[in-house]
Amino acid sequence: MAKHTFLITGASVGIGRATAERLAAEGHTVIGMARRPVAGFPGDYRQVDLADRGATGAALRDVTAQYQIDGLVNNVGLVRPAPLEDITLEDLNEVYNVNVACAVQCMQAVLPAMKAKGYGRVVNIASLVTSGVPHRTSYAAAKCALVSCTTSWALELASSGITV
């Protein structure tokens, strides 16, 4: 089995951490990024607030200078539950930025290496909330956008050897 190098956002807990552990156990190189400090991460861990585009960009430049990433798991997620009348535009923007803009930023950072290699695998983690859940308007809208990105990227990149 070929060994690959994966970047996982939201890698400190839950799905992201479990994915990192599974990939590392299979012998792959894993780089995790999240805002929480962690112990015992099964690879290279970068503590970074993925809501901060500048800090995320700096971390991505460092990671892509050090590794040839050919796998990306956009797992980071932010939920700001609120009834419709209480949603602030600031919260809506923050949820969108973490769930969608961060995925675009990470994809743009790793795409040159994937295209040069003619190989890449990308997994965008969405949610069943996209079907609708009360008090989750911002999160559902952001994850719907991520699903749309997934479809668009799959079509755009298929001829490059990159599967999304």
PDB file of C-alpha atoms in Angstrom:
ATOM      1  CA  MET A   1       0.000   0.000   0.000  1.00  0.00           C
ATOM      2  CA  ALA A   2       1.303   3.454  -0.903  1.00  0.00           C
ATOM      3  CA  LYS A   3       1.952   5.814   1.971  1.00  0.00           C
ATOM      4  CA  HIS A   4       0.512   9.301   1.829  1.00  0.00           C
ATOM      5  CA  THR A   5       0.688  12.571   3.726  1.00  0.00           C
ATOM      6  CA  PHE A   6      -2.577  13.894   5.088  1.00  0.00           C
ATOM      7  CA  LEU A   7      -3.522  17.286   6.473  1.00  0.00           C
ATOM      8  CA  ILE A   8      -6.530  17.176   8.796  1.00  0.00           C
ATOM      9  CA  THR A   9      -8.285  20.261  10.105  1.00  0.00           C
ATOM     10  CA  GLY A  10     -10.168  20.080  13.368  1.00  0.00           C
ATOM     11  CA  ALA A  11      -7.835  17.254  14.323  1.00  0.00           C
ATOM     12  CA  SER A  12      -7.771  17.675  18.098  1.00  0.00           C
ATOM     13  CA  VAL A  13     -10.942  15.725  18.970  1.00  0.00           C
ATOM     14  CA  GLY A  14     -13.802  13.682  17.545  1.00  0.00           C
ATOM     15  CA  ILE A  15     -13.859  12.713  13.882  1.00  0.00           C
ATOM     16  CA  GLY A  16     -10.642  14.602  13.128  1.00  0.00           C
ATOM     17  CA  ARG A  17      -8.652  12.920  15.880  1.00  0.00           C
ATOM     18  CA  ALA A  18     -10.066   9.481  15.078  1.00  0.00           C
ATOM     19  CA  THR A  19      -9.180   9.968  11.411  1.00  0.00           C
ATOM     20  CA  ALA A  20      -5.636  11.007  12.337  1.00  0.00           C
ATOM     21  CA  GLU A  21      -5.178   7.959  14.547  1.00  0.00           C
ATOM     22  CA  ARG A  22      -6.515   5.601  11.902  1.00  0.00           C
ATOM     23  CA  LEU A  23      -4.348   7.022   9.121  1.00  0.00           C
ATOM     24  CA  ALA A  24      -1.236   7.038  11.324  1.00  0.00           C
ATOM     25  CA  ALA A  25      -1.894   3.429  12.356  1.00  0.00           C
ATOM     26  CA  GLU A  26      -1.926   2.544   8.647  1.00  0.00           C
ATOM     27  CA  GLY A  27       1.529   4.108   8.263  1.00  0.00           C
ATOM     28  CA  HIS A  28       0.575   7.411   6.693  1.00  0.00           C
ATOM     29  CA  THR A  29       2.090  10.751   7.706  1.00  0.00           C
ATOM     30  CA  VAL A  30      -0.465  12.923   9.466  1.00  0.00           C
ATOM     31  CA  ILE A  31      -0.430  16.668  10.089  1.00  0.00           C
ATOM     32  CA  GLY A  32      -3.210  17.957  12.303  1.00  0.00           C
ATOM     33  CA  MET A  33      -4.403  21.506  12.770  1.00  0.00           C
ATOM     34  CA  ALA A  34      -6.822  22.806  15.401  1.00  0.00           C
ATOM     35  CA  ARG A  35      -7.083  25.491  18.058  1.00  0.00           C
ATOM     36  CA  ARG A  36      -6.952  23.238  21.113  1.00  0.00           C
ATOM     37  CA  PRO A  37      -3.706  22.012  22.639  1.00  0.00           C
ATOM     38  CA  VAL A  38      -3.440  18.218  22.498  1.00  0.00           C
ATOM     39  CA  ALA A  39      -1.230  15.527  23.904  1.00  0.00           C
ATOM     40  CA  GLY A  40      -0.186  12.358  22.146  1.00  0.00           C
ATOM     41  CA  PHE A  41      -1.197  13.371  18.639  1.00  0.00           C
ATOM     42  CA  PRO A  42      -0.158  10.628  16.175  1.00  0.00           C
ATOM     43  CA  GLY A  43       1.802  12.954  13.899  1.00  0.00           C
ATOM     44  CA  ASP A  44       2.768  16.581  13.481  1.00  0.00           C
ATOM     45  CA  TYR A  45       0.270  18.811  15.258  1.00  0.00           C
ATOM     46  CA  ARG A  46      -0.076  22.559  14.679  1.00  0.00           C
ATOM     47  CA  GLN A  47      -2.096  24.513  17.192  1.00  0.00           C
ATOM     48  CA  VAL A  48      -3.742  27.291  15.197  1.00  0.00           C
ATOM     49  CA  ASP A  49      -7.050  29.112  15.316  1.00  0.00           C
ATOM     50  CA  LEU A  50      -8.524  28.121  11.958  1.00  0.00           C
ATOM     51  CA  ALA A  51     -10.918  31.073  12.183  1.00  0.00           C
ATOM     52  CA  ASP A  52      -7.888  33.365  11.873  1.00  0.00           C
ATOM     53  CA  ARG A  53      -7.055  33.495   8.151  1.00  0.00           C
ATOM     54  CA  GLY A  54      -3.645  35.049   8.742  1.00  0.00           C
ATOM     55  CA  ALA A  55      -2.578  32.461  11.319  1.00  0.00           C
ATOM     56  CA  THR A  56      -4.010  29.671   9.183  1.00  0.00           C
ATOM     57  CA  GLY A  57      -2.167  30.967   6.126  1.00  0.00           C
ATOM     58  CA  ALA A  58       1.129  31.094   8.036  1.00  0.00           C
ATOM     59  CA  ALA A  59       0.620  27.546   9.329  1.00  0.00           C
ATOM     60  CA  LEU A  60      -0.266  26.309   5.836  1.00  0.00           C
ATOM     61  CA  ARG A  61       2.821  27.937   4.316  1.00  0.00           C
ATOM     62  CA  ASP A  62       4.984  26.241   6.931  1.00  0.00           C
ATOM     63  CA  VAL A  63       3.320  22.848   6.489  1.00  0.00           C
ATOM     64  CA  THR A  64       3.434  22.913   2.678  1.00  0.00           C
ATOM     65  CA  ALA A  65       7.097  23.939   2.754  1.00  0.00           C
ATOM     66  CA  GLN A  66       7.851  20.915   4.921  1.00  0.00           C
ATOM     67  CA  TYR A  67       5.520  18.273   3.427  1.00  0.00           C
ATOM     68  CA  GLN A  68       4.157  17.210   0.043  1.00  0.00           C
ATOM     69  CA  ILE A  69       0.532  16.784   1.076  1.00  0.00           C
ATOM     70  CA  ASP A  70      -1.546  14.500  -1.102  1.00  0.00           C
ATOM     71  CA  GLY A  71      -4.519  14.035   1.222  1.00  0.00           C
ATOM     72  CA  LEU A  72      -6.721  16.663   2.850  1.00  0.00           C
ATOM     73  CA  VAL A  73      -9.535  16.171   5.348  1.00  0.00           C
ATOM     74  CA  ASN A  74     -11.501  19.384   5.870  1.00  0.00           C
ATOM     75  CA  ASN A  75     -13.088  18.451   9.159  1.00  0.00           C
ATOM     76  CA  VAL A  76     -13.064  21.643  11.217  1.00  0.00           C
ATOM     77  CA  GLY A  77     -16.499  22.817  12.199  1.00  0.00           C
ATOM     78  CA  LEU A  78     -18.014  25.634  14.176  1.00  0.00           C
ATOM     79  CA  VAL A  79     -21.621  25.772  15.363  1.00  0.00           C
ATOM     80  CA  ARG A  80     -23.294  28.865  16.805  1.00  0.00           C
ATOM     81  CA  PRO A  81     -26.785  27.576  17.684  1.00  0.00           C
ATOM     82  CA  ALA A  82     -29.438  30.276  17.714  1.00  0.00           C
ATOM     83  CA  PRO A  83     -33.067  30.741  16.803  1.00  0.00           C
ATOM     84  CA  LEU A  84     -33.465  32.624  13.542  1.00  0.00           C
ATOM     85  CA  GLU A  85     -34.346  35.944  15.182  1.00  0.00           C
ATOM     86  CA  ASP A  86     -31.171  35.825  17.310  1.00  0.00           C
ATOM     87  CA  ILE A  87     -28.600  35.037  14.600  1.00  0.00           C
ATOM     88  CA  THR A  88     -26.084  37.837  14.306  1.00  0.00           C
ATOM     89  CA  LEU A  89     -24.371  38.509  11.015  1.00  0.00           C
ATOM     90  CA  GLU A  90     -21.070  38.300  12.869  1.00  0.00           C
ATOM     91  CA  ASP A  91     -21.860  34.753  14.030  1.00  0.00           C
ATOM     92  CA  LEU A  92     -23.114  33.811  10.564  1.00  0.00           C
ATOM     93  CA  ASN A  93     -19.857  35.053   9.028  1.00  0.00           C
ATOM     94  CA  GLU A  94     -17.705  33.298  11.634  1.00  0.00           C
ATOM     95  CA  VAL A  95     -19.474  29.981  11.083  1.00  0.00           C
ATOM     96  CA  TYR A  96     -19.113  30.358   7.319  1.00  0.00           C
ATOM     97  CA  ASN A  97     -15.443  31.315   7.595  1.00  0.00           C
ATOM     98  CA  VAL A  98     -14.529  28.327   9.735  1.00  0.00           C
ATOM     99  CA  ASN A  99     -16.617  25.773   7.847  1.00  0.00           C
ATOM    100  CA  VAL A 100     -16.133  26.978   4.266  1.00  0.00           C
ATOM    101  CA  ALA A 101     -13.426  29.631   3.865  1.00  0.00           C
ATOM    102  CA  CYS A 102     -10.952  27.531   5.848  1.00  0.00           C
ATOM    103  CA  ALA A 103     -11.624  24.563   3.541  1.00  0.00           C
ATOM    104  CA  VAL A 104     -11.004  26.732   0.483  1.00  0.00           C
ATOM    105  CA  GLN A 105      -7.837  28.161   2.043  1.00  0.00           C
ATOM    106  CA  CYS A 106      -6.502  24.691   2.880  1.00  0.00           C
ATOM    107  CA  MET A 107      -7.418  23.334  -0.541  1.00  0.00           C
ATOM    108  CA  GLN A 108      -5.638  26.188  -2.288  1.00  0.00           C
ATOM    109  CA  ALA A 109      -2.539  25.558  -0.161  1.00  0.00           C
ATOM    110  CA  VAL A 110      -2.254  21.837  -0.943  1.00  0.00           C
ATOM    111  CA  LEU A 111      -3.520  21.896  -4.522  1.00  0.00           C
ATOM    112  CA  PRO A 112      -0.199  22.760  -6.231  1.00  0.00           C
ATOM    113  CA  ALA A 113       1.514  19.659  -4.774  1.00  0.00           C
ATOM    114  CA  MET A 114      -1.447  17.456  -5.655  1.00  0.00           C
ATOM    115  CA  LYS A 115      -1.526  18.738  -9.221  1.00  0.00           C
ATOM    116  CA  ALA A 116       2.244  18.320  -9.587  1.00  0.00           C
ATOM    117  CA  LYS A 117       1.971  14.726  -8.373  1.00  0.00           C
ATOM    118  CA  GLY A 118      -1.140  14.015 -10.441  1.00  0.00           C
ATOM    119  CA  TYR A 119      -2.708  12.556  -7.335  1.00  0.00           C
ATOM    120  CA  GLY A 120      -4.746  13.751  -4.403  1.00  0.00           C
ATOM    121  CA  ARG A 121      -7.577  12.769  -2.138  1.00  0.00           C
ATOM    122  CA  VAL A 122      -9.863  15.299  -0.454  1.00  0.00           C
ATOM    123  CA  VAL A 123     -12.626  14.612   2.049  1.00  0.00           C
ATOM    124  CA  ASN A 124     -14.887  17.437   3.182  1.00  0.00           C
ATOM    125  CA  ILE A 125     -16.839  16.608   6.323  1.00  0.00           C
ATOM    126  CA  ALA A 126     -20.384  17.981   6.156  1.00  0.00           C
ATOM    127  CA  SER A 127     -23.392  17.151   8.333  1.00  0.00           C
ATOM    128  CA  LEU A 128     -26.896  15.771   8.217  1.00  0.00           C
ATOM    129  CA  VAL A 129     -27.870  19.199   9.549  1.00  0.00           C
ATOM    130  CA  THR A 130     -27.880  20.270   5.893  1.00  0.00           C
ATOM    131  CA  SER A 131     -31.370  18.746   5.755  1.00  0.00           C
ATOM    132  CA  GLY A 132     -32.546  21.250   8.340  1.00  0.00           C
ATOM    133  CA  VAL A 133     -32.500  21.441  12.119  1.00  0.00           C
ATOM    134  CA  PRO A 134     -33.986  24.194  14.272  1.00  0.00           C
ATOM    135  CA  HIS A 135     -31.475  26.700  15.644  1.00  0.00           C
ATOM    136  CA  ARG A 136     -28.770  25.592  13.193  1.00  0.00           C
ATOM    137  CA  THR A 137     -29.343  27.982  10.287  1.00  0.00           C
ATOM    138  CA  SER A 138     -25.756  29.264  10.163  1.00  0.00           C
ATOM    139  CA  TYR A 139     -24.172  25.828  10.484  1.00  0.00           C
ATOM    140  CA  ALA A 140     -26.552  24.205   7.999  1.00  0.00           C
ATOM    141  CA  ALA A 141     -25.967  26.962   5.448  1.00  0.00           C
ATOM    142  CA  ALA A 142     -22.195  26.687   5.817  1.00  0.00           C
ATOM    143  CA  LYS A 143     -22.180  22.904   5.509  1.00  0.00           C
ATOM    144  CA  CYS A 144     -24.472  23.125   2.455  1.00  0.00           C
ATOM    145  CA  ALA A 145     -21.898  25.467   0.928  1.00  0.00           C
ATOM    146  CA  LEU A 146     -19.167  22.939   1.721  1.00  0.00           C
ATOM    147  CA  VAL A 147     -21.181  20.191   0.020  1.00  0.00           C
ATOM    148  CA  SER A 148     -21.453  22.424  -3.045  1.00  0.00           C
ATOM    149  CA  CYS A 149     -17.697  23.051  -2.951  1.00  0.00           C
ATOM    150  CA  THR A 150     -17.162  19.296  -2.838  1.00  0.00           C
ATOM    151  CA  THR A 151     -19.221  18.715  -5.969  1.00  0.00           C
ATOM    152  CA  SER A 152     -17.629  21.625  -7.825  1.00  0.00           C
ATOM    153  CA  TRP A 153     -14.082  20.603  -6.883  1.00  0.00           C
ATOM    154  CA  ALA A 154     -14.757  16.979  -7.844  1.00  0.00           C
ATOM    155  CA  LEU A 155     -15.814  18.065 -11.320  1.00  0.00           C
ATOM    156  CA  GLU A 156     -13.063  20.661 -11.689  1.00  0.00           C
ATOM    157  CA  LEU A 157     -10.205  18.445 -10.511  1.00  0.00           C
ATOM    158  CA  ALA A 158     -11.156  14.989 -11.809  1.00  0.00           C
ATOM    159  CA  SER A 159      -8.897  15.235 -14.838  1.00  0.00           C
ATOM    160  CA  SER A 160      -5.974  16.195 -12.549  1.00  0.00           C
ATOM    161  CA  GLY A 161      -5.982  12.843 -10.740  1.00  0.00           C
ATOM    162  CA  ILE A 162      -7.524  14.422  -7.647  1.00  0.00           C
ATOM    163  CA  THR A 163     -10.590  12.804  -6.111  1.00  0.00           C
ATOM    164  CA  VAL A 164     -12.861  14.957  -3.958  1.00  0.00           C
TER     165      VAL A 164
END
